[in-house]
XYZ file of C-alpha atoms in Angstrom:
711
model
C 56.349 36.800 104.421
C 54.493 36.340 107.627
C 50.450 36.509 105.552
C 48.702 39.121 107.164
C 45.439 38.565 109.590
C 41.707 39.010 108.154
C 39.679 41.286 110.958
C 37.559 38.090 111.454
C 40.456 35.792 112.161
C 42.086 37.524 114.660
C 38.590 38.104 116.691
C 38.382 34.385 116.336
C 41.936 34.742 118.300
C 40.650 36.460 121.641
C 40.143 35.149 124.480
C 36.043 34.815 124.644
C 36.378 37.402 127.858
C 37.491 39.934 125.393
C 33.808 40.333 123.879
C 32.311 40.520 127.983
C 34.492 43.145 128.249
C 33.348 45.612 125.352
C 29.742 44.547 125.918
C 30.215 46.271 129.175
C 32.033 49.253 127.271
C 30.331 50.088 124.810
C 26.887 50.237 127.837
C 29.208 51.960 130.024
C 29.220 55.155 127.340
C 25.926 55.038 126.302
C 25.188 55.386 129.906
C 27.471 58.165 130.477
C 26.998 59.969 127.718
C 23.832 59.979 127.418
C 23.072 61.401 130.914
C 25.540 63.821 130.611
C 23.489 64.999 126.995
C 20.592 65.597 128.307
C 22.345 67.516 132.542
C 22.999 70.785 131.524
C 18.968 70.909 130.368
C 17.807 69.199 133.743
C 19.820 71.957 135.666
C 18.206 74.721 133.439
C 14.595 73.491 133.498
C 13.880 71.488 136.263
C 16.216 72.717 138.803
C 15.677 75.986 137.127
C 18.870 77.145 137.719
C 20.052 79.941 135.583
C 23.209 79.412 132.818
C 26.076 80.688 134.717
C 25.231 77.964 137.801
C 24.165 75.287 135.278
C 27.480 75.965 133.516
C 29.232 76.019 136.818
C 27.967 72.387 138.131
C 28.425 70.727 134.867
C 31.807 71.455 134.624
C 32.722 71.115 137.910
C 30.671 67.316 137.281
C 33.195 66.526 134.161
C 36.240 67.965 136.348
C 35.140 64.991 138.658
C 35.044 62.956 136.339
C 38.733 63.293 135.112
C 40.172 63.349 138.549
C 38.789 60.162 139.326
C 41.161 58.520 137.334
C 43.864 58.781 139.105
C 42.507 57.586 142.520
C 40.856 54.350 140.248
C 44.528 53.797 138.818
C 46.144 54.283 142.417
C 43.648 52.265 144.103
C 43.799 49.174 141.299
C 47.420 48.645 140.947
C 47.638 49.334 144.917
C 45.513 47.355 146.496
C 42.413 45.550 144.995
C 43.835 44.309 141.348
C 41.242 45.957 138.417
C 38.691 43.775 138.063
C 37.453 44.139 141.836
C 37.974 48.115 141.030
C 35.871 47.288 137.429
C 33.147 45.396 139.637
C 33.789 47.757 143.603
C 33.160 51.177 141.137
C 30.158 50.342 138.758
C 28.517 49.123 141.225
C 29.075 52.755 142.713
C 28.520 53.697 139.408
C 24.964 52.733 138.937
C 23.305 53.448 142.136
C 24.184 56.554 140.938
C 22.708 56.853 137.712
C 19.831 55.382 140.084
C 19.724 58.058 142.328
C 20.064 60.809 139.852
C 17.283 59.208 138.133
C 14.969 59.232 141.156
C 16.002 62.574 141.878
C 14.583 64.356 138.366
C 10.862 62.590 139.421
C 8.799 65.380 139.764
C 5.638 64.069 141.266
C 8.436 62.943 144.018
C 7.472 66.253 146.020
C 5.596 67.762 144.059
C 2.143 67.572 146.475
C 0.018 70.445 145.298
C 0.312 69.025 141.409
C 1.270 72.201 139.568
C 3.637 71.440 137.653
C 6.359 72.423 139.517
C 8.632 70.111 142.836
C 8.048 71.617 146.235
C 10.834 70.836 148.045
C 13.625 71.465 145.124
C 16.004 70.848 147.731
C 15.326 67.560 148.160
C 15.556 67.461 144.523
C 19.271 69.179 144.210
C 20.841 66.941 147.085
C 19.798 63.635 144.898
C 20.729 65.231 142.255
C 24.498 66.855 143.066
C 24.596 62.595 145.463
C 23.539 60.571 141.969
C 26.384 62.763 139.864
C 28.942 62.025 142.911
C 28.664 58.742 142.676
C 28.797 58.889 138.735
C 31.767 60.962 138.724
C 33.422 58.183 141.276
C 32.508 55.454 139.016
C 32.627 56.394 136.146
C 36.525 58.178 136.325
C 37.682 55.273 138.778
C 36.898 52.824 136.021
C 37.796 54.765 133.245
C 42.045 53.897 133.677
C 41.356 50.291 134.202
C 38.396 48.105 131.742
C 41.691 49.288 128.643
C 44.199 47.562 130.538
C 42.171 44.999 132.333
C 41.450 43.933 128.708
C 44.684 44.553 127.014
C 45.913 42.254 130.424
C 43.763 39.043 128.861
C 46.415 39.093 125.650
C 49.596 37.014 125.398
C 53.567 38.025 124.740
C 52.514 37.134 121.197
C 49.255 37.960 120.602
C 50.174 41.599 119.607
C 48.448 41.682 116.899
C 45.119 40.642 118.494
C 45.358 42.876 121.390
C 46.213 45.500 118.575
C 42.628 45.365 117.131
C 41.306 44.747 120.651
C 41.782 48.290 121.292
C 40.399 49.224 117.825
C 37.018 47.626 118.991
C 37.286 48.606 122.038
C 37.991 52.591 121.116
C 34.597 51.675 118.414
C 32.730 50.917 121.399
C 33.065 53.728 122.819
C 32.407 56.033 120.136
C 28.999 53.928 119.691
C 27.644 54.176 123.060
C 28.059 58.021 123.056
C 26.928 58.491 119.348
C 23.885 56.275 119.731
C 23.118 57.953 123.566
C 23.456 61.565 121.794
C 21.031 60.811 119.480
C 19.019 58.820 122.044
C 17.996 60.510 125.794
C 17.689 63.732 123.623
C 14.486 62.705 122.551
C 13.246 60.219 125.721
C 13.700 63.845 127.109
C 11.262 65.630 125.066
C 8.571 62.998 125.603
C 6.274 63.676 128.389
C 5.458 61.703 131.560
C 4.116 62.503 135.341
C 1.923 60.484 137.701
C -0.068 64.142 138.219
C 1.155 66.254 135.628
C 3.055 65.874 132.530
C 6.840 66.919 132.364
C 9.740 66.469 129.715
C 10.702 62.918 130.850
C 13.487 63.659 132.415
C 13.729 60.168 134.917
C 13.534 58.459 131.089
C 16.190 60.168 129.755
C 18.579 59.564 133.002
C 16.751 55.691 133.695
C 17.656 53.995 130.561
C 21.606 55.739 130.853
C 20.338 53.486 134.917
C 20.126 50.696 133.039
C 22.455 50.060 130.404
C 25.112 50.835 133.373
C 23.636 48.010 135.688
C 23.202 46.386 132.242
C 27.031 46.986 131.890
C 27.645 45.422 135.345
C 26.032 42.477 135.000
C 27.781 41.567 131.684
C 31.656 42.052 133.443
C 30.318 40.109 136.651
C 29.588 37.024 134.435
C 32.760 36.869 132.533
C 34.319 36.599 136.118
C 35.917 32.810 135.697
C 36.811 33.591 132.306
C 39.657 36.605 133.220
C 42.722 36.318 133.890
C 43.490 38.561 137.000
C 47.061 40.155 137.531
C 47.702 40.862 140.751
C 48.272 44.349 141.645
C 52.195 45.711 141.500
C 52.292 49.108 142.803
C 51.606 52.147 141.108
C 54.438 53.821 139.164
C 52.553 57.030 140.227
C 53.370 56.998 143.650
C 56.451 55.897 142.879
C 57.370 58.961 140.718
C 55.551 61.315 143.988
C 57.506 59.716 145.990
C 60.614 60.369 144.316
C 59.928 63.600 143.248
C 59.526 64.612 147.639
C 62.235 63.515 148.305
C 64.709 65.553 146.445
C 62.322 68.069 147.451
C 62.708 67.244 150.899
C 66.653 66.460 150.908
C 67.440 69.486 148.463
C 65.396 71.779 151.187
C 67.374 70.241 153.317
C 71.006 70.718 151.697
C 69.831 74.735 150.546
C 73.729 75.794 152.568
C 75.906 77.083 149.834
C 78.692 75.000 151.507
C 77.004 71.358 149.387
C 78.039 71.834 146.369
C 74.678 72.240 143.243
C 73.584 69.221 141.830
C 72.897 68.993 137.557
C 69.357 68.549 137.963
C 67.256 69.154 140.941
C 65.756 65.502 140.899
C 69.806 64.580 141.494
C 69.062 65.638 145.651
C 67.033 61.409 145.233
C 70.734 59.865 144.294
C 70.639 59.117 148.211
C 67.476 57.236 147.892
C 66.321 56.312 143.945
C 68.496 54.284 141.446
C 69.735 56.381 138.476
C 67.071 54.881 135.777
C 64.505 56.266 138.064
C 65.770 59.714 138.158
C 66.528 60.062 134.982
C 62.830 58.548 133.377
C 60.778 61.159 136.026
C 63.427 64.127 134.521
C 62.143 62.554 130.753
C 58.269 62.008 132.344
C 58.730 65.858 134.154
C 59.920 67.492 130.622
C 56.567 66.411 128.746
C 54.238 67.319 131.841
C 56.069 71.042 132.008
C 54.239 71.180 128.737
C 51.284 70.294 130.062
C 50.509 73.519 131.709
C 49.088 75.539 129.323
C 46.830 72.725 127.867
C 43.582 73.542 130.295
C 42.862 76.266 128.204
C 42.120 73.761 125.552
C 39.599 71.947 127.052
C 38.258 75.016 129.021
C 36.767 75.384 125.404
C 36.125 72.127 124.194
C 33.961 70.833 126.629
C 31.517 73.610 126.092
C 30.323 71.766 124.609
C 28.153 70.053 126.893
C 26.922 73.589 128.503
C 27.288 76.233 126.168
C 27.005 75.552 123.126
C 23.915 73.364 123.703
C 22.824 76.413 125.977
C 22.944 78.401 122.704
C 21.219 75.721 120.863
C 18.175 76.689 122.315
C 17.627 79.301 121.561
C 17.947 78.307 117.832
C 16.003 77.465 115.369
C 15.777 73.532 114.846
C 12.888 72.453 112.147
C 14.557 70.223 109.063
C 12.644 69.469 106.389
C 9.647 66.837 106.434
C 9.188 66.329 109.458
C 12.345 66.199 111.194
C 13.510 68.251 114.365
C 16.937 68.068 116.079
C 17.164 68.233 119.611
C 19.458 70.873 121.329
C 20.819 68.585 122.960
C 21.613 66.706 119.572
C 24.147 68.850 118.016
C 26.546 66.924 120.532
C 26.419 64.248 118.113
C 28.762 66.560 115.450
C 31.818 65.566 117.129
C 31.889 61.997 117.079
C 30.881 62.384 113.690
C 32.801 64.654 112.300
C 36.301 63.362 114.273
C 34.941 59.913 111.945
C 35.567 62.047 108.813
C 37.995 64.158 109.775
C 40.739 62.182 111.124
C 41.092 60.079 107.976
C 41.432 62.594 106.183
C 43.921 64.561 108.263
C 45.872 60.922 108.364
C 45.896 60.455 104.426
C 45.992 63.428 102.889
C 46.502 67.020 105.385
C 49.544 65.410 106.263
C 51.440 63.542 103.470
C 50.348 67.386 101.807
C 52.357 68.910 104.351
C 55.246 66.848 104.536
C 55.212 66.825 101.061
C 56.002 70.578 100.731
C 58.706 69.972 103.353
C 57.889 71.472 106.128
C 58.646 70.417 109.457
C 54.650 69.728 110.857
C 56.498 68.804 114.545
C 54.254 67.307 116.904
C 53.859 70.094 118.815
C 53.730 72.335 115.856
C 50.488 70.185 115.306
C 49.317 70.932 119.163
C 50.045 74.305 118.369
C 47.847 74.934 115.163
C 45.018 72.833 117.494
C 44.436 75.484 120.070
C 44.607 77.977 117.149
C 41.385 75.949 115.305
C 39.667 75.955 118.983
C 40.035 79.433 119.691
C 38.198 80.597 115.839
C 35.763 77.688 116.999
C 35.332 80.272 119.685
C 35.244 83.758 117.816
C 32.633 80.997 114.904
C 30.880 80.627 118.385
C 30.227 84.164 119.538
C 29.573 85.420 115.696
C 26.967 82.491 116.371
C 26.021 84.529 119.286
C 25.681 87.727 117.911
C 22.878 86.884 114.961
C 21.129 84.809 117.606
C 20.902 87.976 120.098
C 19.015 90.255 117.345
C 16.263 87.927 117.758
C 15.818 88.587 120.676
C 12.854 90.738 122.030
C 13.784 94.220 124.177
C 11.439 93.794 127.193
C 11.212 97.043 129.598
C 13.695 97.746 132.418
C 12.997 98.989 135.518
C 10.960 102.187 135.764
C 9.836 102.248 131.839
C 6.381 100.734 130.553
C 6.026 99.349 127.534
C 2.538 99.635 125.630
C 1.119 98.124 122.162
C -1.790 99.527 120.493
C -3.582 96.756 118.673
C -6.677 97.833 115.989
C -9.196 95.203 115.428
C -11.660 97.125 113.804
C -12.084 97.531 110.458
C -11.498 101.381 110.930
C -8.174 102.913 111.132
C -7.497 105.105 114.062
C -5.188 107.347 115.621
C -3.905 107.332 118.978
C -2.144 109.851 120.691
C 0.484 109.462 124.368
C -0.140 112.344 126.707
C 1.408 114.400 128.178
C 2.442 115.185 124.007
C 4.906 111.919 124.056
C 3.845 110.434 120.933
C 1.076 110.246 118.317
C 1.302 106.653 116.134
C -1.383 106.008 113.220
C -3.420 102.180 113.674
C -4.603 100.826 110.121
C -7.667 98.777 110.876
C -6.920 94.673 111.886
C -3.451 96.083 112.691
C -0.881 96.346 115.470
C 2.136 98.423 116.326
C 5.367 97.170 117.847
C 5.717 97.421 121.717
C 6.869 101.330 122.720
C 8.664 101.791 125.118
C 8.069 104.918 127.798
C 9.218 106.284 131.224
C 6.588 104.481 133.298
C 6.279 108.039 135.387
C 5.600 109.981 132.146
C 2.491 108.504 131.555
C -0.265 109.601 131.692
C -3.079 109.073 128.861
C -3.996 108.243 126.245
C -6.388 109.287 123.478
C -8.185 107.528 120.678
C -9.437 108.765 117.415
C -11.397 107.121 114.291
C -13.890 108.667 112.321
C -16.121 110.084 114.434
C -15.739 108.203 117.386
C -13.116 109.905 120.192
C -12.318 107.764 123.322
C -9.666 108.931 126.525
C -8.314 105.570 128.466
C -6.475 106.408 132.028
C -2.102 105.075 132.466
C -1.944 106.019 135.465
C -2.193 102.783 136.573
C 0.339 101.540 134.794
C 2.922 99.098 136.687
C 6.675 99.582 135.828
C 8.652 96.407 133.653
C 5.766 95.523 132.449
C 4.456 94.995 129.330
C 0.470 96.357 127.748
C -1.555 95.425 124.968
C -4.012 98.412 124.505
C -6.976 96.903 122.021
C -9.781 98.740 120.425
C -12.047 97.808 117.756
C -13.543 100.817 116.085
C -17.151 99.566 114.673
C -18.578 103.224 113.154
C -20.595 104.628 116.442
C -18.195 102.808 119.546
C -15.250 101.406 120.741
C -14.971 99.308 122.793
C -11.453 98.700 123.911
C -9.321 96.679 126.419
C -5.757 97.562 128.324
C -4.334 93.820 128.662
C -1.105 92.848 131.021
C 1.253 91.016 129.107
C 2.853 88.258 131.277
C 5.586 87.830 129.217
C 8.919 88.873 130.944
C 10.752 86.345 128.562
C 11.522 84.958 125.033
C 10.020 81.153 125.988
C 12.420 78.561 126.972
C 13.242 75.375 125.683
C 12.043 75.387 121.606
C 8.233 76.718 123.245
C 5.417 78.234 121.930
C 2.941 81.036 123.855
C -0.504 81.283 122.358
C -3.479 83.323 123.533
C -6.473 83.860 121.967
C -8.542 87.294 121.614
C -12.063 87.223 121.504
C -13.046 89.927 118.222
C -16.247 88.967 117.045
C -18.845 87.444 119.296
C -19.707 88.139 122.751
C -18.807 84.928 124.387
C -16.687 82.509 123.098
C -15.045 78.751 123.110
C -12.284 77.833 122.222
C -9.576 75.169 122.079
C -6.743 74.362 121.436
C -5.350 70.878 121.312
C -8.366 70.113 123.514
C -7.501 73.143 126.299
C -10.692 74.908 126.077
C -11.085 78.889 127.276
C -13.695 80.776 127.628
C -13.285 84.220 126.199
C -15.747 87.149 126.793
C -15.234 89.978 123.742
C -12.129 91.919 123.312
C -10.458 89.759 126.095
C -7.148 87.706 125.998
C -7.116 84.026 126.985
C -4.268 82.616 128.864
C -0.621 81.638 127.091
C -1.217 78.585 125.882
C 3.080 76.172 126.081
C 2.702 75.471 122.184
C 5.780 72.365 121.741
C 7.903 74.076 118.360
C 7.894 72.165 115.944
C 6.720 72.632 111.904
C 3.211 71.452 112.092
C 0.018 73.597 112.788
C -3.079 73.104 115.133
C -6.646 73.331 115.074
C -8.686 76.384 116.482
C -12.158 75.299 117.413
C -14.058 78.282 118.405
C -17.716 77.404 119.815
C -20.268 80.403 119.560
C -22.556 77.951 120.781
C -23.152 74.301 121.892
C -24.642 73.866 118.526
C -22.351 75.937 115.935
C -18.867 76.334 116.299
C -15.853 77.088 113.529
C -13.031 75.665 112.685
C -8.758 77.779 111.547
C -5.447 75.482 111.313
C -2.718 77.641 112.639
C 0.434 78.243 110.665
C 3.558 76.571 112.548
C 5.079 78.693 114.772
C 8.481 77.347 115.055
C 10.455 77.948 118.371
C 11.028 80.016 120.829
C 7.669 82.625 119.873
C 4.299 84.095 121.417
C 1.540 85.255 119.710
C -1.743 86.666 119.967
C -4.308 84.862 117.412
C -7.408 87.665 116.688
C -10.437 85.581 115.878
C -12.027 87.786 113.391
C -14.880 85.687 112.116
C -16.767 82.643 111.305
C -17.762 82.198 107.722
C -19.540 78.676 107.581
C -17.224 77.237 109.251
C -14.166 78.566 108.827
C -12.641 80.404 111.696
C -11.037 83.472 110.363
C -8.269 84.747 112.579
C -5.079 87.460 112.671
C -1.907 86.548 113.940
C -0.281 89.302 116.072
C 3.592 88.347 117.209
C 4.402 89.221 120.844
C 7.049 87.376 120.491
C 9.417 86.738 116.992
C 10.657 83.381 116.621
C 14.511 81.935 117.048
C 15.028 82.455 113.007
C 18.306 81.270 113.723
C 19.239 78.088 112.775
C 20.684 75.036 114.893
C 23.062 73.981 111.628
C 24.915 77.212 112.294
C 26.465 75.766 114.563
C 28.063 73.533 112.118
C 30.936 75.555 111.291
C 31.988 75.729 114.915
C 32.070 72.248 115.221
C 34.311 71.628 112.353
C 36.569 74.540 113.681
C 36.488 72.745 117.272
C 36.255 69.189 115.659
C 39.785 69.685 114.286
C 40.731 71.410 116.255
C 40.952 68.508 118.757
C 42.238 65.901 116.159
C 45.175 67.788 115.431
C 45.898 68.558 119.061
C 44.448 65.648 121.080
C 45.338 63.037 119.035
C 49.231 64.499 118.434
C 49.569 65.174 122.410
C 48.469 62.067 123.197
C 50.716 60.391 120.428
C 53.638 62.942 121.419
C 53.314 62.034 125.569
C 53.638 58.083 124.875
C 57.100 59.387 122.313
C 58.361 60.827 125.101
C 58.003 58.674 127.760
C 59.662 56.087 129.410
C 57.798 52.468 129.016
C 57.167 52.236 132.084
C 55.998 55.688 132.447
C 52.442 55.496 130.332
C 49.760 55.434 132.962
C 51.672 58.852 135.002
C 51.808 60.988 131.437
C 48.045 59.585 130.774
C 47.590 60.798 134.524
C 48.388 63.547 133.315
C 46.179 64.368 130.719
C 43.270 63.855 132.232
C 44.017 66.361 134.757
C 44.573 68.896 132.069
C 40.815 67.810 131.262
C 40.028 69.067 135.214
C 41.734 71.659 135.691
C 39.844 72.753 132.038
C 36.256 72.539 133.136
C 37.337 74.342 136.944
C 38.698 76.877 134.561
C 35.332 77.115 132.790
C 33.557 76.753 136.297
C 35.541 80.046 137.094
C 34.969 82.242 134.908
C 30.934 80.951 134.230
C 31.129 82.055 138.490
C 33.368 85.314 138.461
C 32.940 86.721 134.380
C 30.736 90.100 134.968
C 29.668 89.815 131.304
C 26.128 90.287 129.739
C 26.586 89.300 126.321
C 27.805 85.688 125.472
C 29.521 86.288 122.846
C 31.173 88.466 124.898
C 32.339 85.504 126.858
C 32.441 83.488 123.785
C 35.137 86.216 122.924
C 36.890 86.447 125.944
C 37.667 82.208 125.999
C 39.079 82.732 122.116
C 41.369 85.364 123.884
C 42.608 83.458 126.442
C 42.844 80.745 124.025
C 45.229 82.837 121.617
C 47.141 83.765 124.046
C 47.716 80.713 125.585
C 48.478 79.298 121.574
C 51.388 81.712 122.088
C 53.014 81.098 125.218
C 52.724 77.135 124.139
C 54.295 77.736 121.221
C 56.979 79.943 122.346
C 57.811 76.620 125.719
C 57.555 74.070 122.360
C 59.934 75.965 120.526
C 62.659 75.315 123.366
C 62.065 71.524 124.068
C 64.438 69.653 122.753
C 63.338 66.042 121.448
C 63.951 62.669 123.143
C 64.381 59.510 122.221
C 63.635 56.836 125.759
C 64.454 53.987 123.963
C 68.013 54.847 123.797
C 68.140 55.564 127.022
C 66.614 52.716 128.368
C 68.756 50.983 126.690
C 71.723 53.233 127.872
C 71.360 52.581 131.097
C 70.528 48.526 130.400
C 74.169 48.408 128.844
C 75.175 50.118 132.227
C 73.132 47.547 134.365
C 74.886 44.863 131.952
C 78.398 46.644 132.689
C 77.821 46.748 136.240
C 76.774 42.941 136.791
C 79.696 42.004 134.615
C 81.758 43.684 136.933
C 80.064 42.064 140.028
C 80.034 38.569 138.765
C 83.652 38.660 137.181
C 84.556 41.063 141.133
C 82.600 38.102 142.519
C 84.058 35.149 140.639
C 87.778 36.923 141.557
C 86.822 36.984 145.312
C 86.133 33.391 145.864
C 89.311 32.383 143.622
C 91.624 34.045 146.000
C 89.737 32.285 149.055
C 90.385 29.452 147.467
C 94.096 29.580 147.619
């Protein structure tokens, strides 16, 4: 009995070159996933694209990343070889990361120093050039690096080669896992020369540095590598065989030519029977790939729609921890580590014990169904999020809020006889919606004080606050335009102050000082979302001020804070909610991530295993190319739907995707029921036997001919 070596012993037997390849892969995956984690937020918040355009460009990029591996494999196998392909495309990759990082520098075109780029087209151009170069680089080297690592082992090192692939994929997961934690934190920091902004240059710059490190490490090991010369690409042979069969069949379309058993048999004039039989087996599997892009259309929205969904949610955990929206993507790799062993060691054995014939194609069908249910869960979460959104006035509408900052209640009548409202002291109504054309005036009555306020000049589509302060015999008042037109983005909050206790005060929060006259509101200040409060200082004079500690504002809220009075240095304040904070927690996304991850485990892992079991050994690369192509097409489906969809509600789009995948799931189940499993090894063995027989017959014929010539 052969004693199995420990992991350390197997690693000790590795060629030294392997460690350079593993480090290279870790750095490259860190670079790619780190950049990709923050990409959709970069589109939305820096380039100022809407959700649909951000989603479409994101998925265009991902699709390109999964189309270019085919090009990389052809270049490596037919022209440059794996080593030169990896080095040359890694240079392209590194340049792309650097260009993207430079394109995200706000100060590059912010000449007026207002915090926004003046030449947005410059940043868009640099970003798109960078992303195209990255797609060429990451996609081009994708099929080469793992295969190049496998080339380093000798024929008798199958056990070490198997261990290498395990370590290789561990490096991939570690790189993606760590980068998905790190780069969102880098993005959330503020940097800039003239104005402080979200630090996208750092979030993209660190991945660029890691890619440069990956390239340098890979080149350092150059002299140690075993470099296999290019031997031609089997994908090209398959394509040529198919092309010739179609062309030949078209030439012989007349009825006088007898039909052949399979249309590929029309290639027999030029190609041998083995290649034709292998191509038939591959095409049977590729035919089953036709419905698969729909799964990837849903799966890859983790980095786009689901990340955008998280921006409208509450990320505060217990204690000082705050989840960034782009960090929620980390749930998928974590769940994979947990789910895969459970499925393999518990779920599948239980199904087997129940004597259920759970074939690979049935597993893939279940995976599609689970992914569909994940989007149903996402739709349910979205409905809850939508409930927290404020309703802003539409065209021809005006919203008015009444704010009583006095110590006496009041009654307000909107004219002409539209609505009558009672407002308690130190209280405010919600925003009331009116047709702009119908509003003429309002009348406030508090005790013996009566005031009329004209509303004829109010604009449609705007929000206003009418603040008044009944003081017994007088009633100071002010009609203010509220310039908040949407829920604050990136989880930020907006805070402003209204002076209700002194002729003029200097109010400061977080070192931002504003002069606020009596019953006037300051400008809104952006306050980062989180779990902490802020110290507010109200300077009534140069030598006297009061302070207060605000409450936690949460995420995505807007508040008007009334400065009411000052008691022994303590500032008394009242909060008026302009926009409610996001109350749905990001952790509510975990169920949809769990369903999608379970779907991925039974779909993706099983799909690759099934494909490899149904194709000849020399056709694995063709199926790998086909599999990557389904991912690319899936992302193209998303950008088409995102661009063409007329659905105004995001939850409706989630339901649409869920329904589409459910329909595709049924179609795939029907297709799978007609599939007949084959044993490629047995078929190839049969060809080997036939070739041996042919060779034996040929040898016998040659011997006989030689004997006849001697007679």
